[in-house]
CSV table of C-alpha atoms and ligand atoms in Angstrom, one decimal:
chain,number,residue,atom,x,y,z
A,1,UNK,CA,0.0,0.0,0.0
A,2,UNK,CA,0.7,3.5,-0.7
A,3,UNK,CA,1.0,5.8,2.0
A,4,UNK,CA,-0.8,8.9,0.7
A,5,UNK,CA,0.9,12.4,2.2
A,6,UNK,CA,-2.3,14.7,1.0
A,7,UNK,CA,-4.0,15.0,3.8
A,8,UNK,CA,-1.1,16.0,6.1
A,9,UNK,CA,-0.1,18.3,2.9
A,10,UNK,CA,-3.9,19.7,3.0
A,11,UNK,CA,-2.9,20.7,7.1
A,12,UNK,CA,0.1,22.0,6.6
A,13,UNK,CA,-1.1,24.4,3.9
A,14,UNK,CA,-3.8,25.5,5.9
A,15,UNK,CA,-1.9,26.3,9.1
A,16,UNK,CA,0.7,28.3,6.8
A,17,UNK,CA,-2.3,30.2,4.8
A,18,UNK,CA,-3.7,30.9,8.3
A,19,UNK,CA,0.1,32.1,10.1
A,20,UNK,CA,0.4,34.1,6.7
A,21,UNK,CA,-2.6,35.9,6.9
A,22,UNK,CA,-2.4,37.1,10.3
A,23,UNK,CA,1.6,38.2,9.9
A,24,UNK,CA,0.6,41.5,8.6
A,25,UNK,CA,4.2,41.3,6.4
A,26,UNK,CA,5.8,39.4,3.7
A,27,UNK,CA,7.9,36.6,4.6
A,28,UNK,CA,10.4,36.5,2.7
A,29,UNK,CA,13.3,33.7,2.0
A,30,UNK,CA,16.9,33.9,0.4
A,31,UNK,CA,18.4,31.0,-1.2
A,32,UNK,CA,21.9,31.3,-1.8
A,33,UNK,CA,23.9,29.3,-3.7
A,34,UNK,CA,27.2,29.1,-5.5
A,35,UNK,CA,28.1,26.8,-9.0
A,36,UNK,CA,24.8,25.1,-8.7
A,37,UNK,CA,24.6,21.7,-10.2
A,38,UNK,CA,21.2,20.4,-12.1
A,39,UNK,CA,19.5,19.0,-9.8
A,40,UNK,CA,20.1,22.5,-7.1
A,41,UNK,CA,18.7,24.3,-10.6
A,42,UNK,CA,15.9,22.6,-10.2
A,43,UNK,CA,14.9,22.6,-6.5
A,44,UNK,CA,15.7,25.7,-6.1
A,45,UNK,CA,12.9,26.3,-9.1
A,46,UNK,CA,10.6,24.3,-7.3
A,47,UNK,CA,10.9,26.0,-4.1
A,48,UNK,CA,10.4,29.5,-5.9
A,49,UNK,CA,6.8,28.1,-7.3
A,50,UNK,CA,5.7,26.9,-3.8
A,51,UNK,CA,7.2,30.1,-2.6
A,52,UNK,CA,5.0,31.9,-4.8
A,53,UNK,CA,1.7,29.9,-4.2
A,54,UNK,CA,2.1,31.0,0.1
A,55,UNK,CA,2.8,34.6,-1.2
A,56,UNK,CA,6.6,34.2,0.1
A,57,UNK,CA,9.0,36.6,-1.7
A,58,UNK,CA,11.7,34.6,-2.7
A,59,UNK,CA,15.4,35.5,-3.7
A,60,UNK,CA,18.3,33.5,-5.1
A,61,UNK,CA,21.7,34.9,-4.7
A,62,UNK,CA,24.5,33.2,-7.0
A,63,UNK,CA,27.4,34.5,-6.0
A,64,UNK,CA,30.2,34.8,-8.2
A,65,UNK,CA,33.4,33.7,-5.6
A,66,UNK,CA,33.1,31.3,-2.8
A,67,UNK,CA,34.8,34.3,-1.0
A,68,UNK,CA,32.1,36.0,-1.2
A,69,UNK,CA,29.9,33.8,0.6
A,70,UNK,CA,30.6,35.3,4.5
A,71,UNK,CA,29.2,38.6,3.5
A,72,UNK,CA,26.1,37.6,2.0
A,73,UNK,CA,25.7,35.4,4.6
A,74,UNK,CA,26.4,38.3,7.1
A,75,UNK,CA,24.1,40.6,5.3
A,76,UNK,CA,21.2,38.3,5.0
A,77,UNK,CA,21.3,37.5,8.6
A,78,UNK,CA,21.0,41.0,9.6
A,79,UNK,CA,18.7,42.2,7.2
A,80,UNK,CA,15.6,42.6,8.7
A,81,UNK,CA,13.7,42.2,4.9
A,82,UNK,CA,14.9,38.6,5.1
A,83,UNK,CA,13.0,35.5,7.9
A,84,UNK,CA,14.8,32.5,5.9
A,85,UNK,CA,18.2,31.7,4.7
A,86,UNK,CA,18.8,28.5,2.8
A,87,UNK,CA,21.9,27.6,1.8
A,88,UNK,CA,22.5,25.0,-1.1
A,89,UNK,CA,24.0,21.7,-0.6
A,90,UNK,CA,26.7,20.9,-2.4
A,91,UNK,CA,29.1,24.3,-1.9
A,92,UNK,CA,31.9,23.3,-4.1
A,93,UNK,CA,35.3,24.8,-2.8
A,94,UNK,CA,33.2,26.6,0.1
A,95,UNK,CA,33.8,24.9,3.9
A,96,UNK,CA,29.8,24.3,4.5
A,97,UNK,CA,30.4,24.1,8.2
A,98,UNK,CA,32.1,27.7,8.5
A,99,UNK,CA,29.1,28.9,6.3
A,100,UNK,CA,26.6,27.4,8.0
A,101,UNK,CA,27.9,29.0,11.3
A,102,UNK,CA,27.7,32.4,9.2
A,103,UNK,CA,23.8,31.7,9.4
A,104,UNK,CA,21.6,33.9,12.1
A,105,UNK,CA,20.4,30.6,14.0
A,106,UNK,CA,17.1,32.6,14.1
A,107,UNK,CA,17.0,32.3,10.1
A,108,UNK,CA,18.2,29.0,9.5
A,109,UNK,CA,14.8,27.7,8.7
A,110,UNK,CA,16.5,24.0,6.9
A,111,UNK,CA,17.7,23.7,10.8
A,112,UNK,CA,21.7,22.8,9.7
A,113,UNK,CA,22.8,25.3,11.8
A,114,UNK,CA,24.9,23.5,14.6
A,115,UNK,CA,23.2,26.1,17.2
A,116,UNK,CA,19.5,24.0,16.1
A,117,UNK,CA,21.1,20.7,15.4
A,118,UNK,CA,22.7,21.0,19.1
A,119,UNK,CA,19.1,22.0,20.7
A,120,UNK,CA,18.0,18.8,19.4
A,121,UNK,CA,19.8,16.7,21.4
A,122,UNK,CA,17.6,18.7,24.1
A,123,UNK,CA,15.0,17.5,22.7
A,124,UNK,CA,14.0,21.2,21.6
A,125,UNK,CA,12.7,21.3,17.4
A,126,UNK,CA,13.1,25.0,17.2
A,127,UNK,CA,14.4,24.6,13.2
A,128,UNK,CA,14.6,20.8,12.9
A,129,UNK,CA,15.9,20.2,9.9
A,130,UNK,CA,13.0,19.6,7.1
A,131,UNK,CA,13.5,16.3,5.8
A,132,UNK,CA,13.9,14.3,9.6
A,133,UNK,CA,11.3,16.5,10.2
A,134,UNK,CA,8.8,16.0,7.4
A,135,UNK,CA,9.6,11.9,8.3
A,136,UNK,CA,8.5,12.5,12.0
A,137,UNK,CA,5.3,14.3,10.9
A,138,UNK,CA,4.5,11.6,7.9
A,139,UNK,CA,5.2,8.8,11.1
A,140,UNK,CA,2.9,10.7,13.6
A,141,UNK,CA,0.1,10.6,11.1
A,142,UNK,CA,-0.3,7.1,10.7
A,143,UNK,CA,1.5,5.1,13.9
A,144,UNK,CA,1.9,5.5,17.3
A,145,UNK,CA,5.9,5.6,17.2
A,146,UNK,CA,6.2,4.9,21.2
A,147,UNK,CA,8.2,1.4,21.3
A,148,UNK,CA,8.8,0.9,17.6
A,149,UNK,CA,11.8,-0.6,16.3
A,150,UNK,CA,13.0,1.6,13.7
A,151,UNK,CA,15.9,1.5,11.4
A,152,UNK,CA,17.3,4.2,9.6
A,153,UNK,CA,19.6,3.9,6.2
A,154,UNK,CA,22.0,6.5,6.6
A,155,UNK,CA,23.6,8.7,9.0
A,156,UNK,CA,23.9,12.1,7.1
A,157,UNK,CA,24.3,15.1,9.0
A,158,UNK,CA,20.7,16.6,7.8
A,159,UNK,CA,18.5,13.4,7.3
A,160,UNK,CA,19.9,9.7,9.1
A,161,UNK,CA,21.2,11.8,12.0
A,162,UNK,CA,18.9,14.0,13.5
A,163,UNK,CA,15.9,11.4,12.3
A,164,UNK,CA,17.3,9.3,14.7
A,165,UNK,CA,17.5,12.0,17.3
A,166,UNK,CA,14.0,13.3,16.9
A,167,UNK,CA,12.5,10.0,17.5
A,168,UNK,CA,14.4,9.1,20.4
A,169,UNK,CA,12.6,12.1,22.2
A,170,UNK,CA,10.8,11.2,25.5
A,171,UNK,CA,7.3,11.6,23.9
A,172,UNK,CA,8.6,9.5,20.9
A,173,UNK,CA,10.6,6.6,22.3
A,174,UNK,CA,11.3,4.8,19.6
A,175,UNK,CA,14.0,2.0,19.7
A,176,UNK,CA,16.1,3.4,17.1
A,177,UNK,CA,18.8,1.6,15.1
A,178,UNK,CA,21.3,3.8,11.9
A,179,UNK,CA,22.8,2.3,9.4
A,180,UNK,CA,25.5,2.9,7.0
A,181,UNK,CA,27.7,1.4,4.1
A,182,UNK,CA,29.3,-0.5,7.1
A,183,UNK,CA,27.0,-2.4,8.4
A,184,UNK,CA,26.6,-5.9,8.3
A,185,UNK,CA,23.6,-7.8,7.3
A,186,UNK,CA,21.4,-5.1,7.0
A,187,UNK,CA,18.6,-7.0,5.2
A,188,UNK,CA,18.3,-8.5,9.6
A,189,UNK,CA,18.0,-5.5,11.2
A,190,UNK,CA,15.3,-4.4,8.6
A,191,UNK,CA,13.2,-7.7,8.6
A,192,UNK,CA,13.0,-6.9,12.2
A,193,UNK,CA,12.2,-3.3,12.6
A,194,UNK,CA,7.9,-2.3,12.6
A,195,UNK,CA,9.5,1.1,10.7
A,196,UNK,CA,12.1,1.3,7.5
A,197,UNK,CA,13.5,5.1,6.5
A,198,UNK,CA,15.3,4.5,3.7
A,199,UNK,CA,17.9,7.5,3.4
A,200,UNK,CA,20.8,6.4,1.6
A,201,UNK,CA,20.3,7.9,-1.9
A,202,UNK,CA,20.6,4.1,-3.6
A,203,UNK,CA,17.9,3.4,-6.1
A,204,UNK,CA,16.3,0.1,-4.9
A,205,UNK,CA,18.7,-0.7,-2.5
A,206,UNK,CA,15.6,-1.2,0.1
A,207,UNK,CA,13.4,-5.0,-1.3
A,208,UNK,CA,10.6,-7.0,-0.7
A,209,UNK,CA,12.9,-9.4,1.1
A,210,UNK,CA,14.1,-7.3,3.4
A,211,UNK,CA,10.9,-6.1,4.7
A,212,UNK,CA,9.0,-7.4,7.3
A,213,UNK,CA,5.0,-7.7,6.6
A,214,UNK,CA,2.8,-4.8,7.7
A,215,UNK,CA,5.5,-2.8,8.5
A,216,UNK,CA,6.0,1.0,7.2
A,217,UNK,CA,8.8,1.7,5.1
A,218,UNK,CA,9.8,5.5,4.6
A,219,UNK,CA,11.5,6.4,1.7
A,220,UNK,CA,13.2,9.5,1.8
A,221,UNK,CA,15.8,8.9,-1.1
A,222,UNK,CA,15.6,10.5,-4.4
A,223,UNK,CA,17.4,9.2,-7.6
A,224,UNK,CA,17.0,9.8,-10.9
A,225,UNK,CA,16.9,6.4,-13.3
A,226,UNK,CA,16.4,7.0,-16.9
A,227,UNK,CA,14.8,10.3,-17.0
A,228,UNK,CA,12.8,9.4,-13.8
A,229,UNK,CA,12.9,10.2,-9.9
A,230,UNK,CA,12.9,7.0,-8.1
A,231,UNK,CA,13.2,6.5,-4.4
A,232,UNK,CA,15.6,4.0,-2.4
A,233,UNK,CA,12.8,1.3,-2.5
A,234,UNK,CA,11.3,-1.3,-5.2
A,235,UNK,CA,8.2,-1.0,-6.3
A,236,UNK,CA,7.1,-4.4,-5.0
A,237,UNK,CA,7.6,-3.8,-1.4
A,238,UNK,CA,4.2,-1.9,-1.2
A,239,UNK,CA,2.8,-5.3,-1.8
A,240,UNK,CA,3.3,-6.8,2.2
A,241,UNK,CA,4.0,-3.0,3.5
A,242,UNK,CA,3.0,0.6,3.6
A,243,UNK,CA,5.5,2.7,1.5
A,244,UNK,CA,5.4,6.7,0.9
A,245,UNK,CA,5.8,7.3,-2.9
A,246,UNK,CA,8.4,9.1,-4.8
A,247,UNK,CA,8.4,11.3,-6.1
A,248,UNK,CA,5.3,12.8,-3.8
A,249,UNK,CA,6.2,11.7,-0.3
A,250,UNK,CA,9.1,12.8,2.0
A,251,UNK,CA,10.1,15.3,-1.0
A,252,UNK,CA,6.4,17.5,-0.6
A,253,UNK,CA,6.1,17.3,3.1
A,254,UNK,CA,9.7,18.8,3.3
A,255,UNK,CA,8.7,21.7,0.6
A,256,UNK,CA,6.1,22.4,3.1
A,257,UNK,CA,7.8,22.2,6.2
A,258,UNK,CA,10.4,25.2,4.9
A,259,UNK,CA,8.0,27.0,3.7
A,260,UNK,CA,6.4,26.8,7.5
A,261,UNK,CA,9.9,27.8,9.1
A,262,UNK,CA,10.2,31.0,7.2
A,263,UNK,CA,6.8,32.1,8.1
A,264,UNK,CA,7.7,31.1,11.8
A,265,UNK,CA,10.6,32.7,11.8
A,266,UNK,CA,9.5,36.2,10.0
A,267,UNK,CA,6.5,35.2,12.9
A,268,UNK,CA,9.5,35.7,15.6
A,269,UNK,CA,11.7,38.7,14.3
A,270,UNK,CA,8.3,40.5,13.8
A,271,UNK,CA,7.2,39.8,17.0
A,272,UNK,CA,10.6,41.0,18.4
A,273,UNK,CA,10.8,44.0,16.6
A,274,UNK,CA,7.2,45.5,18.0
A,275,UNK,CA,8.8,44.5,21.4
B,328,LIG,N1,12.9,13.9,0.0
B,328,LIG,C1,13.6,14.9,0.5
B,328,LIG,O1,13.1,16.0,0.8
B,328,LIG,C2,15.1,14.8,0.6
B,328,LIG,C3,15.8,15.7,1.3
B,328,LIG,C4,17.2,15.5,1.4
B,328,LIG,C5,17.8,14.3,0.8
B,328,LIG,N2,17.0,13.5,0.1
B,328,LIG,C6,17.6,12.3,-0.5
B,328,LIG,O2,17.8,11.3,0.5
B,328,LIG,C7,18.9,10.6,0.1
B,328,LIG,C8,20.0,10.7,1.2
B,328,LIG,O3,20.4,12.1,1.4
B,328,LIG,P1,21.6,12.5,2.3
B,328,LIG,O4,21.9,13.9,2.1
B,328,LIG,O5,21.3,12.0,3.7
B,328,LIG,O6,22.7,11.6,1.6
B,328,LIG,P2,24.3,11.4,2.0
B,328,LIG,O7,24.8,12.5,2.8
B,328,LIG,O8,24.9,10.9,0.7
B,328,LIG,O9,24.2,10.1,3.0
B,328,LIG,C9,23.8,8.8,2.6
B,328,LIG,C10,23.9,7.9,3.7
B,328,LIG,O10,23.4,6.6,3.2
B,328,LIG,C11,24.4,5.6,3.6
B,328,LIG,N3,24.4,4.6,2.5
B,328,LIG,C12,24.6,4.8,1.2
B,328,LIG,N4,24.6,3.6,0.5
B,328,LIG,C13,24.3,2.7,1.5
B,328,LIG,C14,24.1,1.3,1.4
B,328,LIG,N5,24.2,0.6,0.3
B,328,LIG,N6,23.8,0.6,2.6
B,328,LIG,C15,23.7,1.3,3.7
B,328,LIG,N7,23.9,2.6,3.9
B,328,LIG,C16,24.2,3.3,2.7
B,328,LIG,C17,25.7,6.3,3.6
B,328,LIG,O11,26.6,5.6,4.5
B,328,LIG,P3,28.1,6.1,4.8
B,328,LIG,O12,27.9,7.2,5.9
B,328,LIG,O13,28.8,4.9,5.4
B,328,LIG,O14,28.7,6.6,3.5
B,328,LIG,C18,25.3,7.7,4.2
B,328,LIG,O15,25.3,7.6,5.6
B,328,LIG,C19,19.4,11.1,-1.2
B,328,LIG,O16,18.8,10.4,-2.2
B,328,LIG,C20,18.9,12.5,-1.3
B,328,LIG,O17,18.7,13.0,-2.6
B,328,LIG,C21,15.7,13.7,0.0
C-alpha cells in the first residue's frame, strides 16, 4: 500500500495560509547558492513556485566567488527584509560548516545550523531540519511511534542523523537503530524493525525481502533512473507494506515544512521587533 501524504499536505497548507494571513508582512526567503549543479537548478525552481503559491518573496543569490559567501551570509542574517536563509547543498570549494555557522540561528529555517542541530539533542525542534522533520510528521500521522523498532539507512548530517535524534525524544521513544555502508547484514536489522527510512540515496537498495509484513517503510531517497525520480525502495515492497511514494512523499512534506519555518521565523523577528 501506498502511503498517501495529502491530507497532512492539506494541514500544513492550511496552518501556513492561516500564520500568513495574520503576519501582517511578507515573509520572505533567500536562497543562496554558489556553481549550482542540475539538480540544485531545479529545486531551487521548485521551491520558488511553492514560494509563490504561500505569497513568500523569494530571492536567489548566485554569487560569483566562494569568498564571497561570508558577507552575504552576514548581510542576510541581519537584514531585517529577510525570515529564511537556505543555503544549497553541495558548496563546491566553500567549507559548508564555516558557512553554516555564518547563518543567524534565528533564520536557518532548513535547521543545519549547529546552534539548532545542538538543541535537538535537548529535545527542543526550534528549526529541525526539514526532511527528519517531514519523516516524523508523515510517522505521527499514521503510527503511534512509542516502542517501535525503527531503522534508519543513513547517517547524514541533515537526514539519518537527526531522524534518529527526533524519534528518540521522550514523547517518541522509539528504539532506534542507523545504518551505514558499514553495516553488516542489514537486510536482519530491517526484517526486524515495525519502521524502514530508507535515506541512503541508492535506487532500490531497500526490497521486498528485506521487509517485514505490515511494517511501514519511509523512503526518503531520491534518484534519478532513466529520465525518472525514483526512491531507495522497489516497487514491489508496497505489496506486504506501507510505502510513501516518490516522487510525492518525504520530498512534498519537506517543501512544506520550509515554507512553515520562514513564516515562523518572520513570525519571531516580527514579534521581536514591536517589542
Ligand atoms: N525527500 C527529500 O526531501 C530529501 C531531502 C534530502 C535528501 N534527500 C535524498 O535522500 C537521500 C539521502 O540524502 P543525504 O543527504 O542524507 O545523503 P548522504 O549525505 O549521501 O548520505 C547517505 C547515507 O546513506 C548511507 N548509505 C549509502 N549507501 C548505502 C548502502 N548501500 N547501505 C547502507 N547505507 C548506505 C551512507 O553511508 P556512509 O555514511 O557509510 O557513507 C550515508 O550515511 C538522497 O537520495 C537525497 O537526494 C531527499
Amino acid at each position: 500500500m501506498l502511503i498517501d501524504v495529502k491530507p497532512l499536505a492539506n494541514t500544513l497548507t492550511e496552518k501556513i495560509n492561516e500564520k500568513i494571513n495574520s503576519l501582517g508582512i511578507t515573509p520572505k526567503l533567500a536562497a543562496v547558492t554558489y556553481k549550482p549543479d542540475n539538480s540544485t537548478v531545479s529545486y531551487l525552481k521548485s521551491q520558488q513556485k511553492i514560494a509563490k503559491k504561500f505569497n513568500i518573496d523569494y530571492e536567489i543569490l548566485e554569487l560569483n566567488s566562494p569568498e564571497s559567501i561570508f558577507n552575504v551570509l552576514n548581510e542576510l542574517s541581519n537584514d531585517m527584509h529577510t525570515h529564511g536563509i537556505f543555503l544549497t547543498h553541495p558548496l563546491p570549494e566553500i567549507d559548508e560548516m564555516e558557512a553554516l555557522n555564518s547563518i543567524s540561528p534565528s533564520k536557518d529555517v532548513e535547521g543545519r545550523h549547529p546552534y539548532n542541530l545542538g538543541m535537538l539533542i535537548y529535545g527542543k525542534e526550534i528549526f529541525a531540519p526539514c526532511t527528519a522533520e517531514a519523516v516524523v510528521k508523515i510517522l505521527e500521522e499514521i503510527i503511534e511511534i512509542t516502542g517501535k523498532n525503527v531503522v534508519i539507512i543513513g547517517r547524514s548530517s541533515t537526514v539519518g542523523k537527526p531522524l534518529s535524534i527526533m524519534l528518540l525524544r521522550k514523547d517518541r521513544s522509539a528504539t532506534v537503530t542507523v545504518c551505514h555502508t558499514r553495516t553488516k547484514n542489514l537486510e536482519v536489522l530491517t526484517k526486524n524493525a515495525d519502521i524502514v527510512v530508507a535515506a541512503a540515496g541508492k535506487a532500490n537498495l531497500v526490497t521486498k525481502d528485506m521487509i517485514k509484513e505490515n511494517s511501514i517503510v519511509i523512503d526518503v531517497g531520491i534518484n534519478v533512473i532513466d529520465n525518472k525520480i525514483v526512491g531507495d525502495v522497489s516497487n514491489d515492497v508496497s505489496e506486504i507494506a506501507s510505502v510513501t511514494p516518490v516522487p510525492g512523499g518525504v520530498g512534498k512534506i519537506t517543501t512544506l515544512l520550509l515554507m512553515g519555518h520562514v513564516v515562523k521565523a518572520a513570525e519571531i523577528i516580527h514579534k521581536n521587533l514591536n517589542k
